[in-house]
Every structure is written in structure tokens, then in C-alpha cells.
PDB file of C-alpha atoms in Angstrom:
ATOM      1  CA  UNK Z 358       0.000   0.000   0.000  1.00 77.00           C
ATOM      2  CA  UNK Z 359       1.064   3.713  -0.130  1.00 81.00           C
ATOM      3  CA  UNK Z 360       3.232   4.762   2.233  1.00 90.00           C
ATOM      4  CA  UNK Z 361       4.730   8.191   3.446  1.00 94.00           C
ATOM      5  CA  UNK Z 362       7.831   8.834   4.904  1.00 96.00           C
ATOM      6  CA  UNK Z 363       9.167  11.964   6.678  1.00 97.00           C
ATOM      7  CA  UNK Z 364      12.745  13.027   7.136  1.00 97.00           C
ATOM      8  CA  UNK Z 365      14.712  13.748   9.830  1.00 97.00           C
ATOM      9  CA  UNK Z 366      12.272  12.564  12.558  1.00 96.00           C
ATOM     10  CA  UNK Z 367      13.573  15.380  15.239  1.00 97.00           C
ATOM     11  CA  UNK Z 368      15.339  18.755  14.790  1.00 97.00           C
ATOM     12  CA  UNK Z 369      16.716  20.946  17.221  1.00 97.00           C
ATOM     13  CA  UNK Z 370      17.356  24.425  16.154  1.00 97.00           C
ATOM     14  CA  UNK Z 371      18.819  27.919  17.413  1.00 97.00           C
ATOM     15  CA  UNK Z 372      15.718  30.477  17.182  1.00 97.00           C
ATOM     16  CA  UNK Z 373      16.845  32.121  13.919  1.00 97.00           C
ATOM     17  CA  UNK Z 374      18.014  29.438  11.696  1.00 98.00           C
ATOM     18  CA  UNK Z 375      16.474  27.841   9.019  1.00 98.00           C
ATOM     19  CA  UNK Z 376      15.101  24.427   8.961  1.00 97.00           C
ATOM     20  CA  UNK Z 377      13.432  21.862   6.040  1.00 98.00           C
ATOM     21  CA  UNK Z 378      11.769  18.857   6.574  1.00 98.00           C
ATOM     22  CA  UNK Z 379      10.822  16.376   3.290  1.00 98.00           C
ATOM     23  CA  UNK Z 380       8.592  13.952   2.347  1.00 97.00           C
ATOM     24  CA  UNK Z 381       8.777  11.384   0.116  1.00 97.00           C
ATOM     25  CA  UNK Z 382       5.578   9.057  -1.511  1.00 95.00           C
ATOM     26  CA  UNK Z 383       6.350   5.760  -2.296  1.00 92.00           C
ATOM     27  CA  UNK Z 384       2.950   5.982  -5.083  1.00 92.00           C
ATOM     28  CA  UNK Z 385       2.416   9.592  -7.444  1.00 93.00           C
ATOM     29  CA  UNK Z 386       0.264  11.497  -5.416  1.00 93.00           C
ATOM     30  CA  UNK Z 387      -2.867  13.251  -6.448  1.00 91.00           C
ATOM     31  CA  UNK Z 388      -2.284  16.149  -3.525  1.00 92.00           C
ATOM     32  CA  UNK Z 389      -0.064  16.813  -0.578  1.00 95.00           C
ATOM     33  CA  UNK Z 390      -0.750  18.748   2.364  1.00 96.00           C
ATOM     34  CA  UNK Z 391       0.738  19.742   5.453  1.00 98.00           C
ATOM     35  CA  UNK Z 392      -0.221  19.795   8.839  1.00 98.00           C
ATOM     36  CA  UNK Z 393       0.981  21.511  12.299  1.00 98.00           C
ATOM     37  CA  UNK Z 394       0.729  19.679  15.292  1.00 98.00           C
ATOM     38  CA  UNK Z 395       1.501  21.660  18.586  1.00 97.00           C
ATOM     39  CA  UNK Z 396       2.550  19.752  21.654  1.00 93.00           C
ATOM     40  CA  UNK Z 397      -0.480  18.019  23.540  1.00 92.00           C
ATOM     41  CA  UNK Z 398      -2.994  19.493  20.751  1.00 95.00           C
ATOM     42  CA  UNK Z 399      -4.233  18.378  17.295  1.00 96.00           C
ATOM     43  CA  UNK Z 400      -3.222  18.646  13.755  1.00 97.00           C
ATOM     44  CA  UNK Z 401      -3.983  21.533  12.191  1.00 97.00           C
ATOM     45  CA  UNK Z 402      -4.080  22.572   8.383  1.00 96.00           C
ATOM     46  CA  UNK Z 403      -1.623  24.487   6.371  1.00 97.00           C
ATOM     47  CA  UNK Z 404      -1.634  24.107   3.282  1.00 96.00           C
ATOM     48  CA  UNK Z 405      -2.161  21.804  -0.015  1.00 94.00           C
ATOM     49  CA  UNK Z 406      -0.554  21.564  -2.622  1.00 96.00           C
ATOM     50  CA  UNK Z 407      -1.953  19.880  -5.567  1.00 93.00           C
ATOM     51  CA  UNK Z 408       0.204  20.896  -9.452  1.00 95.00           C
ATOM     52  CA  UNK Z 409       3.959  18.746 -10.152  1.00 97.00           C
ATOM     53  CA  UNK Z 410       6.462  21.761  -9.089  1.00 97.00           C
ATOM     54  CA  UNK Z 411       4.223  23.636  -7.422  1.00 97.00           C
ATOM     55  CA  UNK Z 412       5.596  26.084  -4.756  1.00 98.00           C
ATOM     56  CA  UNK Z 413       3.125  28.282  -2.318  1.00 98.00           C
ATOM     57  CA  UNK Z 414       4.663  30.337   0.545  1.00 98.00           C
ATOM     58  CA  UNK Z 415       3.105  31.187   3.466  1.00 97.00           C
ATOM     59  CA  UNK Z 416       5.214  34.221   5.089  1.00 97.00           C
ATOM     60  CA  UNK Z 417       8.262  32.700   6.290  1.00 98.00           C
ATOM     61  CA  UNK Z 418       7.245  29.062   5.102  1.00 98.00           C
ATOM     62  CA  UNK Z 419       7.775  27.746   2.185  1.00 98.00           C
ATOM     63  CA  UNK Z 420       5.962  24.616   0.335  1.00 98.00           C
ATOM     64  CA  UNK Z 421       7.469  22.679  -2.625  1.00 98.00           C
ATOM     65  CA  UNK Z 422       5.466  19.320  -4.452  1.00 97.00           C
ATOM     66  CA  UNK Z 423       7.875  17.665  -6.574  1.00 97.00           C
ATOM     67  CA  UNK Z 424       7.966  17.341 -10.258  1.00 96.00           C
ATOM     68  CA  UNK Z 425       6.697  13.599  -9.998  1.00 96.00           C
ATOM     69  CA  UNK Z 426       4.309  14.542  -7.252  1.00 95.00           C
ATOM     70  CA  UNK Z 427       5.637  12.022  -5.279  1.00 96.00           C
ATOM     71  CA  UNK Z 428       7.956  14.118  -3.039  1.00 97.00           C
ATOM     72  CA  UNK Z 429       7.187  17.468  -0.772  1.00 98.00           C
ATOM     73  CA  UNK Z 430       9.228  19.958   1.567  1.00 98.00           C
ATOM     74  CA  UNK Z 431       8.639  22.583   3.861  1.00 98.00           C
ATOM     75  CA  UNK Z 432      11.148  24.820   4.740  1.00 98.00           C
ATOM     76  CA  UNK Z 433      11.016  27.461   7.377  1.00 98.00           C
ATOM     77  CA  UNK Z 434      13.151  31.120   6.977  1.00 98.00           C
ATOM     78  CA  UNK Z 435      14.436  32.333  10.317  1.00 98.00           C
ATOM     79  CA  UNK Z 436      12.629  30.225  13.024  1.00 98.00           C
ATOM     80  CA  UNK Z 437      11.086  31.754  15.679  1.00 97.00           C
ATOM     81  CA  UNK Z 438       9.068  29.381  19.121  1.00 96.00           C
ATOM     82  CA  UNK Z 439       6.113  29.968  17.974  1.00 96.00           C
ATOM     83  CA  UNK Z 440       7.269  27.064  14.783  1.00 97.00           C
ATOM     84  CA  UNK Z 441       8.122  24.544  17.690  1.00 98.00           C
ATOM     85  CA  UNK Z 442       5.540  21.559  16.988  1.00 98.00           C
ATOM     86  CA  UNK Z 443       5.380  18.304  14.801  1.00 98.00           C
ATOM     87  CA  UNK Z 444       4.902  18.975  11.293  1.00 98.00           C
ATOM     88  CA  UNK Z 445       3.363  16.555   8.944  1.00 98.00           C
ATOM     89  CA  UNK Z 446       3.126  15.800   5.548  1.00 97.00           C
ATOM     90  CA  UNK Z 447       0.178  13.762   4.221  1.00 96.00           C
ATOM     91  CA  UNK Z 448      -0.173  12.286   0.624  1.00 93.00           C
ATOM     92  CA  UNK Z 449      -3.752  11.798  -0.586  1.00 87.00           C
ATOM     93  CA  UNK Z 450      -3.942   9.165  -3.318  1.00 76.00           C
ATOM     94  CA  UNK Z 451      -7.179   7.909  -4.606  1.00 68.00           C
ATOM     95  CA  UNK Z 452      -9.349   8.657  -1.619  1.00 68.00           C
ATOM     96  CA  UNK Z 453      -7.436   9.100   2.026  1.00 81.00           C
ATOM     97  CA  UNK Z 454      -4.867  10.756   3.436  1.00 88.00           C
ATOM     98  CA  UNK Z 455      -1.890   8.855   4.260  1.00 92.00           C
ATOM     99  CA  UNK Z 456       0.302  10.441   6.953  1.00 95.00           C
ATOM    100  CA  UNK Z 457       3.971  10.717   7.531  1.00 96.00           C
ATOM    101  CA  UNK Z 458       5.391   9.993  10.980  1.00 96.00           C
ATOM    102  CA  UNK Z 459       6.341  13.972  11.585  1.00 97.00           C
ATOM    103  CA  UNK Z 460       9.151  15.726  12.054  1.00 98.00           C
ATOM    104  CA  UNK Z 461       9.289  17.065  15.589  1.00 98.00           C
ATOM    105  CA  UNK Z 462      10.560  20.757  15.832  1.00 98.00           C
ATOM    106  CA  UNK Z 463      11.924  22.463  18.852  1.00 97.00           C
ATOM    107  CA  UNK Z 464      14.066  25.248  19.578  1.00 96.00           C
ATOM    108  CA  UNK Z 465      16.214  26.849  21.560  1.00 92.00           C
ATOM    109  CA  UNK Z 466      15.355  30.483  22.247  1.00 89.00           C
TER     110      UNK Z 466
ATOM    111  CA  UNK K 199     -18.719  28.560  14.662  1.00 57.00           C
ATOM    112  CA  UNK K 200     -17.915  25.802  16.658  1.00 84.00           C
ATOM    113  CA  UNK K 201     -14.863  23.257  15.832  1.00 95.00           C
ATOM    114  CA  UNK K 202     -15.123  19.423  15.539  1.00 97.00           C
ATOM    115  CA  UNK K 203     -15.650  17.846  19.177  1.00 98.00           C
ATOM    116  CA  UNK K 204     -14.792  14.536  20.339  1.00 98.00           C
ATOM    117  CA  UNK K 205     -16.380  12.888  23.801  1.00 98.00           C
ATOM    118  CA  UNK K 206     -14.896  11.633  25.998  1.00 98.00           C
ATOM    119  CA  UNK K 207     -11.488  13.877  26.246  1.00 97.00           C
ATOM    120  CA  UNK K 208     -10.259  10.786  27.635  1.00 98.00           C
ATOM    121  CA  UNK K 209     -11.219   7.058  28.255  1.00 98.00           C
ATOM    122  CA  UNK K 210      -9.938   4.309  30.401  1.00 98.00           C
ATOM    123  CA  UNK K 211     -10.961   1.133  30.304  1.00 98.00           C
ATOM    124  CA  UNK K 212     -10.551  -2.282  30.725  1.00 97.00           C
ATOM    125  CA  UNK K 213      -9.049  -5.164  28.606  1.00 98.00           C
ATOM    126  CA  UNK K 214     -12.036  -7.006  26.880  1.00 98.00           C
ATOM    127  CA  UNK K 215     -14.362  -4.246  27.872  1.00 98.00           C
ATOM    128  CA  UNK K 216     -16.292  -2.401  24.876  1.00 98.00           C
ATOM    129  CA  UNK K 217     -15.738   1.423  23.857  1.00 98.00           C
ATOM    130  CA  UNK K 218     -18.089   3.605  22.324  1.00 98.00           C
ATOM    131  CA  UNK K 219     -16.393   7.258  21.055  1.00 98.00           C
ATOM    132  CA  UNK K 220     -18.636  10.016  19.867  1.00 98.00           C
ATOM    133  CA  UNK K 221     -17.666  12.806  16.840  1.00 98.00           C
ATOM    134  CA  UNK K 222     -19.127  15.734  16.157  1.00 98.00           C
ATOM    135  CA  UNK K 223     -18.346  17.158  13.123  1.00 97.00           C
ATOM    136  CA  UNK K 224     -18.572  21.036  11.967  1.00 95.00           C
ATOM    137  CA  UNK K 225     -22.093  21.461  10.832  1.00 94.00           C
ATOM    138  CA  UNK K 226     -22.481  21.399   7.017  1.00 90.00           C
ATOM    139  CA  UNK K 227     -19.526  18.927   6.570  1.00 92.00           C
ATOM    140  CA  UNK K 228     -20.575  15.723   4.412  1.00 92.00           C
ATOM    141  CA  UNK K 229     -17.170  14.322   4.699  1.00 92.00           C
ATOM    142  CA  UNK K 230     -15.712  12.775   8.090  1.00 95.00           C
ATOM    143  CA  UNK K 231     -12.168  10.810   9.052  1.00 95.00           C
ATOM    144  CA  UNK K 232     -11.427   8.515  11.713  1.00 97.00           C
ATOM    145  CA  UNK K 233      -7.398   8.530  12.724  1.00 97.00           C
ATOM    146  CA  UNK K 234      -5.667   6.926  15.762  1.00 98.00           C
ATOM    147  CA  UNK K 235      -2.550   8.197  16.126  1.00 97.00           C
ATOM    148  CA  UNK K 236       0.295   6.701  18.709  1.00 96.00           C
ATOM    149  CA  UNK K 237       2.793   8.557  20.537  1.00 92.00           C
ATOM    150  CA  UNK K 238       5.792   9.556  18.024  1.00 90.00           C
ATOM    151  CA  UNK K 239       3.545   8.682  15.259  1.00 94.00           C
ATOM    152  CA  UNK K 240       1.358  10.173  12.503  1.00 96.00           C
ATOM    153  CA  UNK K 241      -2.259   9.948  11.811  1.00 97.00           C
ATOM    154  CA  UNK K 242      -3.333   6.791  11.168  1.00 96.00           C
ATOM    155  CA  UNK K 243      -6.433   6.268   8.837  1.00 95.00           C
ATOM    156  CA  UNK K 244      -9.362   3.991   9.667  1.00 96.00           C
ATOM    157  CA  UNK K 245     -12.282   4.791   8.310  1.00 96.00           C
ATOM    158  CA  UNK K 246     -13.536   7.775   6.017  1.00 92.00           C
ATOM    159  CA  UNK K 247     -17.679   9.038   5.528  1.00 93.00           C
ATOM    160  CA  UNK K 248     -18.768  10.474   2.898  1.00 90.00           C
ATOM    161  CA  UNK K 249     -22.788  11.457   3.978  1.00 90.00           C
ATOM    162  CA  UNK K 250     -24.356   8.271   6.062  1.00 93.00           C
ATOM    163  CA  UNK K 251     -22.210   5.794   4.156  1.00 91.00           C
ATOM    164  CA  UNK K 252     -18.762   4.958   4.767  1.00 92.00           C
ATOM    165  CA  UNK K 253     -16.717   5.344   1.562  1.00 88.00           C
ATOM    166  CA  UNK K 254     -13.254   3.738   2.555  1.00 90.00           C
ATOM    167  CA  UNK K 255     -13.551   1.682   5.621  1.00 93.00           C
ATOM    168  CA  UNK K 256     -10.104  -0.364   4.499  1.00 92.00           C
ATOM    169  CA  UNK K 257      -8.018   1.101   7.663  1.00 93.00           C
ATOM    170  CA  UNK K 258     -10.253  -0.613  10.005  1.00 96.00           C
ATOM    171  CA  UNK K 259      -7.291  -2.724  11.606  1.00 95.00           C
ATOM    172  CA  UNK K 260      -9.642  -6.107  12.462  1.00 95.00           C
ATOM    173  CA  UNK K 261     -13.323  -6.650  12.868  1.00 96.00           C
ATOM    174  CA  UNK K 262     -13.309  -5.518  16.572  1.00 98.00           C
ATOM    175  CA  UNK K 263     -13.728  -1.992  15.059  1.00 98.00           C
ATOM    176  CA  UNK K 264     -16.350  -0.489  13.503  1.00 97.00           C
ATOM    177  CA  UNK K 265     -18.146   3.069  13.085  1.00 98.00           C
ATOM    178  CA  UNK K 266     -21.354   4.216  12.070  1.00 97.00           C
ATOM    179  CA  UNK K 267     -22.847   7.994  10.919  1.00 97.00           C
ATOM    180  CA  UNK K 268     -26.723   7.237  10.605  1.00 95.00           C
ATOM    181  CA  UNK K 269     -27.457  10.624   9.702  1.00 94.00           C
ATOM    182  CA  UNK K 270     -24.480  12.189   8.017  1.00 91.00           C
ATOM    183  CA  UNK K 271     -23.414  14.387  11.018  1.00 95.00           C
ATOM    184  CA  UNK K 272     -22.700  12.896  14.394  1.00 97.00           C
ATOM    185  CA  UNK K 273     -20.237   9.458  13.825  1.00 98.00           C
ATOM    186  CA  UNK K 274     -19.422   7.131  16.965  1.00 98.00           C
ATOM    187  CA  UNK K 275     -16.276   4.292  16.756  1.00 98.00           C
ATOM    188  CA  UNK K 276     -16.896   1.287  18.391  1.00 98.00           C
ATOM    189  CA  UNK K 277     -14.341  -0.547  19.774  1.00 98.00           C
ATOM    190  CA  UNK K 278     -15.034  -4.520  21.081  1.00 98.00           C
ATOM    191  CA  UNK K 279     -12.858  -6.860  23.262  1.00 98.00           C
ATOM    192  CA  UNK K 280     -10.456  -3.761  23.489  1.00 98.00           C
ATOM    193  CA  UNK K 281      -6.753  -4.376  23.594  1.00 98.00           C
ATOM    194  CA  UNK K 282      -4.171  -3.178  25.297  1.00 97.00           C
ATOM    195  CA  UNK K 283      -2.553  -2.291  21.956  1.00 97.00           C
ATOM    196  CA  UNK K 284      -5.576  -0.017  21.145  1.00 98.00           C
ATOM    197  CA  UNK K 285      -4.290   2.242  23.382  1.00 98.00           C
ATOM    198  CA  UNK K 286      -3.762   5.455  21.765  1.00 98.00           C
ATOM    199  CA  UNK K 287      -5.604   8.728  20.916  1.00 98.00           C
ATOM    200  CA  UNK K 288      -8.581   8.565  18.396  1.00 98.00           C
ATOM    201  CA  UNK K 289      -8.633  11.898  15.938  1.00 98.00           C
ATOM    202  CA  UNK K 290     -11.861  12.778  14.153  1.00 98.00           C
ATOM    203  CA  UNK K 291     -11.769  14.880  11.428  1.00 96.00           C
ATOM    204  CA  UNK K 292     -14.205  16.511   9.084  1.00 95.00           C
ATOM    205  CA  UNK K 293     -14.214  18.368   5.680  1.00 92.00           C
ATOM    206  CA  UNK K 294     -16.588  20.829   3.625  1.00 87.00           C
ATOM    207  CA  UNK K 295     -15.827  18.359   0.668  1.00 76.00           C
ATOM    208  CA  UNK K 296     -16.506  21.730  -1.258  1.00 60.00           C
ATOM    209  CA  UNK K 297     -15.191  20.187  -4.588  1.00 54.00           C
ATOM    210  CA  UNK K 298     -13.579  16.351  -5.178  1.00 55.00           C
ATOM    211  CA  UNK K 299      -9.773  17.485  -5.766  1.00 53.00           C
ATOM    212  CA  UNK K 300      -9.930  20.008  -2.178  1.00 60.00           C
ATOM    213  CA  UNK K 301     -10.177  18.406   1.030  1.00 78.00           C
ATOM    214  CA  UNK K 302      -8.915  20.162   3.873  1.00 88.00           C
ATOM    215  CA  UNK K 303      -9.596  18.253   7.259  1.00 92.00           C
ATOM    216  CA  UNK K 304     -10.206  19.733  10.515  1.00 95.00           C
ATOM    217  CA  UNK K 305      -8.993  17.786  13.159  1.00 97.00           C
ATOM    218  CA  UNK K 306     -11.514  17.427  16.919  1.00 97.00           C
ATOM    219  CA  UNK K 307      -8.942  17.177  19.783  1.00 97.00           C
ATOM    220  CA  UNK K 308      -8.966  13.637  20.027  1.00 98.00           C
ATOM    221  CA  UNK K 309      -9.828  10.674  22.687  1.00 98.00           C
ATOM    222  CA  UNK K 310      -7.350   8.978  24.567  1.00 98.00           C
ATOM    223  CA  UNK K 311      -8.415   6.020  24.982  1.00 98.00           C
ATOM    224  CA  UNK K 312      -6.469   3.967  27.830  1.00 98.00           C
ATOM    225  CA  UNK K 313      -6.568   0.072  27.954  1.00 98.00           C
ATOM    226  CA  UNK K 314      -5.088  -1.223  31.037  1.00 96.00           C
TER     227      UNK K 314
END
């Protein structure tokens, strides 16, 4: 079956610096979107992206879907704590969502 | 308006015992998710609504789970013989399903659900 997968899994960062997470489809993907989970809350929407090479930015974030549509990134300019969370990446093929495992964000102040 | 709510917050039960966990979606929203997600993980898809009927049930992990949504709004999981390895924290989620290629999900804040 489909399956997602996220890289790194953690990353640690000074406030300030810039940090990229990617995710990788092992089938073509119709869509990808992203999701922000905060610690001890829920997921929360970002964005979707749904054309091969499309990039959308969202202030200091940044969304890229891969040529093939079978790869994403997010990238974040200049971190600041309010970005600490687990971000996700989910991969819709014909009808649901599959998930990747997150990449958890924290930083130091 | 009001978000997606899940009852309980949180559940604790019993090995063997049965489960019942309640969604309520945003009003208006014909399409609705079930996740479970464990600690460290992502999202993991059960079950997925579209109206009354469910339209991809194929995440369902056995036969001990199940879910219903008799009138396209409210949707309750139902967990039998739970197992310790059900432990984790149920999501519900819900979208406008405005048009087929746009599905943004709104995500309830979840049940933990606790089998000791």
C-alpha cells in the first residue's frame, strides 16, 4: 500500500536558523498537504498543494510538491518558538490521506 | 462557529471491555475521518464518511472496530474486546468536501483512549 515517509524525525534548532523537513511518496500522489501539530494538541491545516512543481509560501514558510508529485518539503526562513511543533506531511492518493510519521521541531530560544 | 468535538477527552478502560467514542463534526460537513494516532507517530487512517455511508472503511485494523454515521453528522467508533494495543488517541476529522480534488480536514482534539 502507499506509504509516506518523513525526514529527519527530530530537529533541534537555534531560534533564527532555518530548517526543512521532506517527504517522500512511495505511489504519485494526487495532492499533498501539510499539517501543524503543537505539543499536547491536534493537527492543524496548512496548506495543499496539488500541481507537479508547485511552490506556495506562506510568510516565512515555504511549500514545494515535486515534479513527480511524489515528493514534498517545507522549509522554514528564520525560526522563531512559535514554529516549535510536529509537522506533517500527508499524501492523498485515490481517496485518504496517508500520513507521515512527523518531524518534531523544537528550539532553543 | 464551533470546531469538531470529540467525547470523551479521555477514556480508560478495561481489557475485553467495549468502547463507544462520539464525533461531532462542523455542521455542514458531508465528509468525516477517523485517525488513531500513537505517541511519536502520525495519523493513522481507519475509516472515512462520505454522507451516512462509509466510503473507505479499508483502515479498520480487524473486525473488533467499527463506526457508524446514521445521519451524516454525528459518527461514533466502536471498539469490542479492546486491547491493550488499542491504546492510543482517536482523531476525528471533518471536511466541507466543497469540490472532489480540495479536502482540507479539521482535526476534533482527540480521545485517549487507555486500555489497562
Amino acid at each position: 500500500g502507499q506509504q509516506v515517509m518523513q525526514i529527519p524525525q527530530y530537529q533541534h534548532v537555534q531560534e533564527g536558523e532555518d530548517f526543512t523537513t521532506y517527504c517522500n511518496s512511495s505511489t504519485t500522489l494526487s495532492n499533498i498537504q501539510w499539517y501543524k501539530q503543537r505539543p499536547g494538541g491536534h493537527p492543524v491545516f496548512l496548506i495543499q498543494l496539488v500541481k507537479s512543481g508547485e511552490v506556495k509560501k506562506q510568510k516565512r514558510l515555504t511549500f514545494q510538491f515535486g515534479e513527480a508529485k511524489k515528493n514534498s518539503s517545507l522549509h522554514i526562513t528564520a525560526t522563531q518558538t512559535t514554529d516549535v511543533g510536529t509537522y506533517f506531511c500527508a499524501g492523498k492518493g485515490a481517496q485518504k490521506l496517508v500520513f507521515g510519521q512527523g518531524t518534531r521541531l523544537t528550539i532553543n530560544p | 462557529g464551533a470546531g469538531v468535538s470529540q467525547t470523551p477527552s479521555n477514556k480508560v478502560t478495561e481489557k475485553g471491555k467495549y468502547v463507544e467514542l462520539r464525533c461531532d463534526p462542523i455542521s455542514g460537513h458531508t465528509a468525516l475521518y477517523w485517525y488513531r494516532q500513537s505517541l511519536g507517530q502520525g495519523p493513522e487512517f481507519l475509516i472515512y464518511f462520505q454522507g451516512t455511508g462509509a466510503a473507505d472503511d479499508s483502515g479498520l485494523p480487524n473486525d473488533r472496530f467499527f463506526a457508524v454515521r446514521p445521519e451524516g453528522s454525528v459518527s461514533t467508533l466502536k471498539i469490542q474486546r479492546t486491547e491493550r494495543g488499542d491504546s492510543a488517541v482517536y482523531l476525528c476529522a471533518s471536511s466541507p468536501q466543497r469540490h472532489s480534488s480540495y479536502n482540507e480536514q479539521f482535526f476534533g482534539p482527540g480521545t485517549r483512549l487507555t486500555v489497562l
